[in-house]
Amino acid sequence: MVSRTAAGHLPGFRLALASTLVWLGLIVAFPLAALIARPFAGGLHPFMHALFDPRLLAALRVSFGSAFVAAAIDLPLGLLLAWAVVRAKVPGHRLMDALVELPLALPTSVSGITLATLYGPRGWFGAPLAHLGLKVAFAPAGIVVALMFVGIPFVVRSIAPVLANAPVELEEAAQTLGASRSQTLWRVVLPPLLPAGLTAFGLAFARAVGEYGSVIFIAGNQPFRSEIAPLLVVIRLQEFDYAGGAAVGLILLLASLVILLALGALRRRFHHWIAA
Amino acid sequence: MSVRLDAISRRNAAGGLILDDVSLEIETGEFVALVGPSGAGKTSLLRVIAGLDAQSGGTVEIDGRDMSALPARARGLGFVFQNYALFGHLSVAANIAFGLRVLPRSLRPSRSEIASRVDELLDLMQLPGRGRDFPAQLSGGQRQRVALARALATRPPVLLLDEPFGALDPMVRKSIRTWLRDLHDKLGLTTILVTHDQQEALEIADRLAVMADGQLVQAGAPDLLEARPATSFVMDFLGDTVRIEGAVRGGVFEPEPAFALPVAVNVSDGPATLMIRPHDIDLVTGPAVLTPLATHGGFARYRVGDAVTVHVPVHVADRVPVTGAALDLGRGHLFRSGKSINTI
């Protein structure tokens, strides 16, 4: 009997799935397994030692903290940008649309150096800010600026299509029911964007936690203050402490996984929202 | 509440005239259907009344008050969208309560008052106990009734409906039509309905406003439009028609086809078109060959000559001449350049 499952309808589904799984195993699961095994190669003790290293804990706090703040700031900014591009169609919106993806194409070192120059003590933004007593480059704030830069394309790209497809009638219905502009925005326009917003936050956050290239040029990299966890991996490797480096990597991986799973669970709570 | 439209016009972004000098008065408690083919301007007119689109000229008065400059949110009219436009992220109850919850604090009913109003509307819409569902879980007909309940929650005096039955299957359409008319009577509403389905309009409305190319062609009760169509378009739009070309000479309309009898008329000489419903044609003995067609809906149908189809009620079909026929067009309407030049 012919099975009527998805596998039955897609020609060559089994073969394609099998080769995909092998490929996925080779390029994703295998290195991940190695990463999980490596910290314990010298027994549990070196791993525990690396884990409770106060410098590592500080670096993790900087990494996750700045990633969280950057993603949280990116969210409203990305929403505004998406609105300008797909809804308001401001003059030059096509150029803006193309520019949004530029941070993804730019080598991260180039963005890092550029940002460090702009926000440095004598930079275009840095000088006036320094005048106000604000230090951005070579300080924790610099990390957030760099992470915002690399994260914003994910926010715009997650939210824009949902915004573009949102029926205008919903806003008109709210108006005929007597809602003011702000009531329409908060009760009708924004809530349906929540699932996409969570995706956007998750992507920007995940990208920010793993970001290395652009941050190290602007962060100042002082241990316990502005040193990010990915940098600590490199430092450990330079010290030939491979178990320590792998331990940092493993913790970054696990923590990110937990956070992304939590965001996914949160997003699934909105499944019954599928537009009527 | 009465609605008075005075010389409404509207241009689209490209400058094209989509509403052209439309004036219409709708009495309190009246059910009016805006009918016409696609692109006639029905929905545009409804949106101008609702305040969703601005008119380029003219005024909208509701109960004697000029609403022309007020935005939709300040007009307090109920509006049901063609695709319902329910808020997918809100439960059915929250959708219905929306209009009450956005009221300023001083006017907003208490939570318990809102809850009981929602229950009342769910009962009225024959959706008891569905308040906790989400729109995505409902059928098309149910969503339609939720949209109606949401529009009625604030007790608007005027209800505007934009093709509300468009997405429903024919069986549901028929039942919800009657039900809507009952609801209109029960709640004492003033209702304006947009539809492209003339049958629907004839069945549900007190008065039809026939639109074409952004203009109001004729407004009136169904029997008036049937008895005195102002233009050939109105006659065509409201039902099946047979069109006979001819000319008036000395008080007699002389049809071009030989199998149609001349008709005595009271109009000046010149070319004219006679239009008549297939069931208004009487068959008398004459020269034309009569071809019987299938019987449908209580009418025996015949083809006369090679173009005209005549509908004869089944109970008088035995009086149809069998040897050959001619058309008696005495109950037709005469038009010249599309305008009515009755009377026959």
mmCIF file with all atom_site columns, N, CA and C in Angstrom, chain B residues 43 80 104 109 125 129 139 191 219 222 249 278 281 289 328:
data_model
loop_
_atom_site.group_PDB
_atom_site.id
_atom_site.type_symbol
_atom_site.label_atom_id
_atom_site.label_alt_id
_atom_site.label_comp_id
_atom_site.label_asym_id
_atom_site.label_entity_id
_atom_site.label_seq_id
_atom_site.pdbx_PDB_ins_code
_atom_site.Cartn_x
_atom_site.Cartn_y
_atom_site.Cartn_z
_atom_site.occupancy
_atom_site.B_iso_or_equiv
_atom_site.pdbx_formal_charge
_atom_site.auth_seq_id
_atom_site.auth_comp_id
_atom_site.auth_asym_id
_atom_site.auth_atom_id
_atom_site.pdbx_PDB_model_num
ATOM 1  N N  . THR B 1 43  ? -18.412 50.687 -2.713  1.00 0.00 ? 43  THR B N  1
ATOM 2  C CA . THR B 1 43  ? -17.573 50.606 -1.517  1.00 0.00 ? 43  THR B CA 1
ATOM 3  C C  . THR B 1 43  ? -16.932 51.955 -1.212  1.00 0.00 ? 43  THR B C  1
ATOM 4  N N  . VAL B 1 80  ? -18.921 46.818 8.978   1.00 0.00 ? 80  VAL B N  1
ATOM 5  C CA . VAL B 1 80  ? -18.503 45.419 8.843   1.00 0.00 ? 80  VAL B CA 1
ATOM 6  C C  . VAL B 1 80  ? -17.772 45.271 7.517   1.00 0.00 ? 80  VAL B C  1
ATOM 7  N N  . PRO B 1 104 ? -13.260 56.400 26.249  1.00 0.00 ? 104 PRO B N  1
ATOM 8  C CA . PRO B 1 104 ? -12.606 57.123 27.339  1.00 0.00 ? 104 PRO B CA 1
ATOM 9  C C  . PRO B 1 104 ? -13.162 56.662 28.693  1.00 0.00 ? 104 PRO B C  1
ATOM 10 N N  . PRO B 1 109 ? -18.056 51.431 30.133  1.00 0.00 ? 109 PRO B N  1
ATOM 11 C CA . PRO B 1 109 ? -18.814 50.642 31.101  1.00 0.00 ? 109 PRO B CA 1
ATOM 12 C C  . PRO B 1 109 ? -17.852 49.832 31.987  1.00 0.00 ? 109 PRO B C  1
ATOM 13 N N  . MET B 1 125 ? -26.197 36.745 18.286  1.00 0.00 ? 125 MET B N  1
ATOM 14 C CA . MET B 1 125 ? -25.547 36.248 17.066  1.00 0.00 ? 125 MET B CA 1
ATOM 15 C C  . MET B 1 125 ? -25.582 34.721 16.984  1.00 0.00 ? 125 MET B C  1
ATOM 16 N N  . GLY B 1 129 ? -21.432 30.944 24.238  1.00 0.00 ? 129 GLY B N  1
ATOM 17 C CA . GLY B 1 129 ? -20.325 30.143 24.746  1.00 0.00 ? 129 GLY B CA 1
ATOM 18 C C  . GLY B 1 129 ? -19.090 30.129 23.869  1.00 0.00 ? 129 GLY B C  1
ATOM 19 N N  . SER B 1 139 ? -15.833 29.225 11.762  1.00 0.00 ? 139 SER B N  1
ATOM 20 C CA . SER B 1 139 ? -16.163 29.110 10.340  1.00 0.00 ? 139 SER B CA 1
ATOM 21 C C  . SER B 1 139 ? -16.429 30.510 9.774   1.00 0.00 ? 139 SER B C  1
ATOM 22 N N  . THR B 1 191 ? -29.544 50.869 8.152   1.00 0.00 ? 191 THR B N  1
ATOM 23 C CA . THR B 1 191 ? -28.498 50.031 7.585   1.00 0.00 ? 191 THR B CA 1
ATOM 24 C C  . THR B 1 191 ? -28.229 50.374 6.133   1.00 0.00 ? 191 THR B C  1
ATOM 25 N N  . ALA B 1 219 ? -32.401 55.678 -7.341  1.00 0.00 ? 219 ALA B N  1
ATOM 26 C CA . ALA B 1 219 ? -32.656 55.094 -6.031  1.00 0.00 ? 219 ALA B CA 1
ATOM 27 C C  . ALA B 1 219 ? -34.146 54.936 -5.856  1.00 0.00 ? 219 ALA B C  1
ATOM 28 N N  . PRO B 1 222 ? -37.709 48.465 -4.621  1.00 0.00 ? 222 PRO B N  1
ATOM 29 C CA . PRO B 1 222 ? -37.591 47.487 -5.707  1.00 0.00 ? 222 PRO B CA 1
ATOM 30 C C  . PRO B 1 222 ? -38.738 47.567 -6.710  1.00 0.00 ? 222 PRO B C  1
ATOM 31 N N  . ARG B 1 249 ? -42.546 55.910 -34.939 1.00 0.00 ? 249 ARG B N  1
ATOM 32 C CA . ARG B 1 249 ? -43.052 56.709 -36.065 1.00 0.00 ? 249 ARG B CA 1
ATOM 33 C C  . ARG B 1 249 ? -44.528 56.946 -35.841 1.00 0.00 ? 249 ARG B C  1
ATOM 34 N N  . PRO B 1 278 ? -38.243 38.724 -19.839 1.00 0.00 ? 278 PRO B N  1
ATOM 35 C CA . PRO B 1 278 ? -38.696 37.577 -20.636 1.00 0.00 ? 278 PRO B CA 1
ATOM 36 C C  . PRO B 1 278 ? -40.069 37.080 -20.224 1.00 0.00 ? 278 PRO B C  1
ATOM 37 N N  . ILE B 1 281 ? -43.284 39.124 -21.724 1.00 0.00 ? 281 ILE B N  1
ATOM 38 C CA . ILE B 1 281 ? -43.641 39.017 -23.140 1.00 0.00 ? 281 ILE B CA 1
ATOM 39 C C  . ILE B 1 281 ? -44.834 38.065 -23.284 1.00 0.00 ? 281 ILE B C  1
ATOM 40 N N  . VAL B 1 289 ? -40.894 30.907 -35.871 1.00 0.00 ? 289 VAL B N  1
ATOM 41 C CA . VAL B 1 289 ? -40.769 29.532 -35.395 1.00 0.00 ? 289 VAL B CA 1
ATOM 42 C C  . VAL B 1 289 ? -40.490 29.550 -33.891 1.00 0.00 ? 289 VAL B C  1
ATOM 43 N N  . ASP B 1 328 ? -45.837 40.034 -28.252 1.00 0.00 ? 328 ASP B N  1
ATOM 44 C CA . ASP B 1 328 ? -46.591 41.210 -27.821 1.00 0.00 ? 328 ASP B CA 1
ATOM 45 C C  . ASP B 1 328 ? -45.752 41.864 -26.729 1.00 0.00 ? 328 ASP B C  1
#
